[in-house]
Structures are given as structure tokens and as C-alpha cells.
Short mmCIF file of C-alpha atoms in Angstrom, two decimals:
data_model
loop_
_atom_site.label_atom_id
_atom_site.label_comp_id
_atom_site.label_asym_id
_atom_site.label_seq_id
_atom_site.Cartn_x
_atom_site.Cartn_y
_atom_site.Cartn_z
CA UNK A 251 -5.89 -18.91 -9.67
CA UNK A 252 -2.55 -16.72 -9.15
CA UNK A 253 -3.64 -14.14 -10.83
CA UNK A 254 -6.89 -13.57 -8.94
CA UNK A 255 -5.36 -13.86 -5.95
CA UNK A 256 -2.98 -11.16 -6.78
CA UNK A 257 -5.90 -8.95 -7.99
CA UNK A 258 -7.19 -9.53 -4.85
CA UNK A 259 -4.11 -8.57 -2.86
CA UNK A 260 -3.05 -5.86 -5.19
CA UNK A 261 -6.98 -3.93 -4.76
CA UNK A 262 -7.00 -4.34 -1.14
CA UNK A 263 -3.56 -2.69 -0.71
CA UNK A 264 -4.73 -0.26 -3.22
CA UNK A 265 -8.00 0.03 -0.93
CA UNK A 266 -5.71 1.56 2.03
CA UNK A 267 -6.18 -1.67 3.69
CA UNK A 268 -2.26 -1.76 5.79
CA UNK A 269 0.15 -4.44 4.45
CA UNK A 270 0.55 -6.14 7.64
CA UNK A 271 -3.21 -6.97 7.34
CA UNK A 272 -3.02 -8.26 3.63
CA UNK A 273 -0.23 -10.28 5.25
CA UNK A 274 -2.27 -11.89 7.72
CA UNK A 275 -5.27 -12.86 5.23
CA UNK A 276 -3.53 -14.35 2.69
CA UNK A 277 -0.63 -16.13 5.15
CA UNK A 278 2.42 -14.52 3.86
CA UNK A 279 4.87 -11.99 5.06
CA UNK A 280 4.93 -8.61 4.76
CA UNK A 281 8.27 -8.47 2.76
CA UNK A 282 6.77 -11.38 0.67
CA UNK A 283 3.26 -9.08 -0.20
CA UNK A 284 5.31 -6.28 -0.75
CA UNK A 285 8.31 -7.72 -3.20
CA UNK A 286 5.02 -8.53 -5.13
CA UNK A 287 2.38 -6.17 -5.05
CA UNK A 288 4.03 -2.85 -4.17
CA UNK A 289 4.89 -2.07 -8.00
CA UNK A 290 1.15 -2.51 -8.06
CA UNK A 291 -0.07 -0.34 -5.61
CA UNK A 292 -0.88 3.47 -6.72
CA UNK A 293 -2.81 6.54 -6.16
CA UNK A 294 -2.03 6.93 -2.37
CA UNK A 295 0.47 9.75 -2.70
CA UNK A 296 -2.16 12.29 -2.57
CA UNK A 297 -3.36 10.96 0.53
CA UNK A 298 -0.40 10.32 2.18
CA UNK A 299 1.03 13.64 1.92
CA UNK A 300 -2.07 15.25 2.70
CA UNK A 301 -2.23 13.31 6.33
CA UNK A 302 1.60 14.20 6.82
CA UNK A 303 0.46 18.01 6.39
CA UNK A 304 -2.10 17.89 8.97
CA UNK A 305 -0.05 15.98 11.26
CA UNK A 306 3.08 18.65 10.23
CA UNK A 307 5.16 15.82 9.20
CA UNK A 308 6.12 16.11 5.74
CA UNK A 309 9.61 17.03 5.51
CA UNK A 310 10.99 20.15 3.35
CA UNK A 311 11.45 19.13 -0.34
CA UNK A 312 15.90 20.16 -0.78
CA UNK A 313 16.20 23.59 -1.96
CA UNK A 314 12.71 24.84 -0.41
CA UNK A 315 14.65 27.30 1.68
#
């Protein structure tokens, strides 16, 4: 039963569904979901950075100058 539950949590966070909503669902805390899934979660670097770009938010990696 654990284990599907954390497939469950682990796809939906994977899914781009925010933490704070897995939280809610499943009863726990965020600090709970993410002490346990976030090792889990993967694949939404791409994404990430490319909404920081558009929004011009993505810092300067050091030495860029």
C-alpha cells in the first residue's frame, strides 16, 4: 500500500502538479511530501529554466561575465 501511494505522489509531483497541492490530497505537509518524494522528482529542469528565461529571471551562472 506504501509504495503505491508513493508512486502516486512521486508521478503527480513529477506531473508539474505544485507540492502544496500533493500536500493537500494526500493530508501531509509540504516539508513531509518533500523529505520524501523530492529525490524522486526529475525532468523539470528544462522547464523551469526555460520559464525563468521568458520571465528574465534566471540568474547569471559565476564566471559568465
Amino acid at each position: 500500500m506504501y509504495d503505491n501511494r508513493h508512486t502516486h505522489l512521486t508521478k503527480w509531483l513529477n506531473d508539474g502538479i505544485p507540492p502544496a497541492q500533493v500536500a493537500e490530497w494526500t493530508g501531509i505537509s509540504v516539508p513531509v511530501l518533500l523529505a520524501t518524494c523530492a529525490r524522486c522528482v526529475d525532468g523539470q529542469l528544462p522547464d523551469l529554466k526555460k520559464r525563468l528565461e521568458t520571465a528574465g529571471d534566471l540568474p547569471e551562472p559565476p564566471g559568465a561575465d
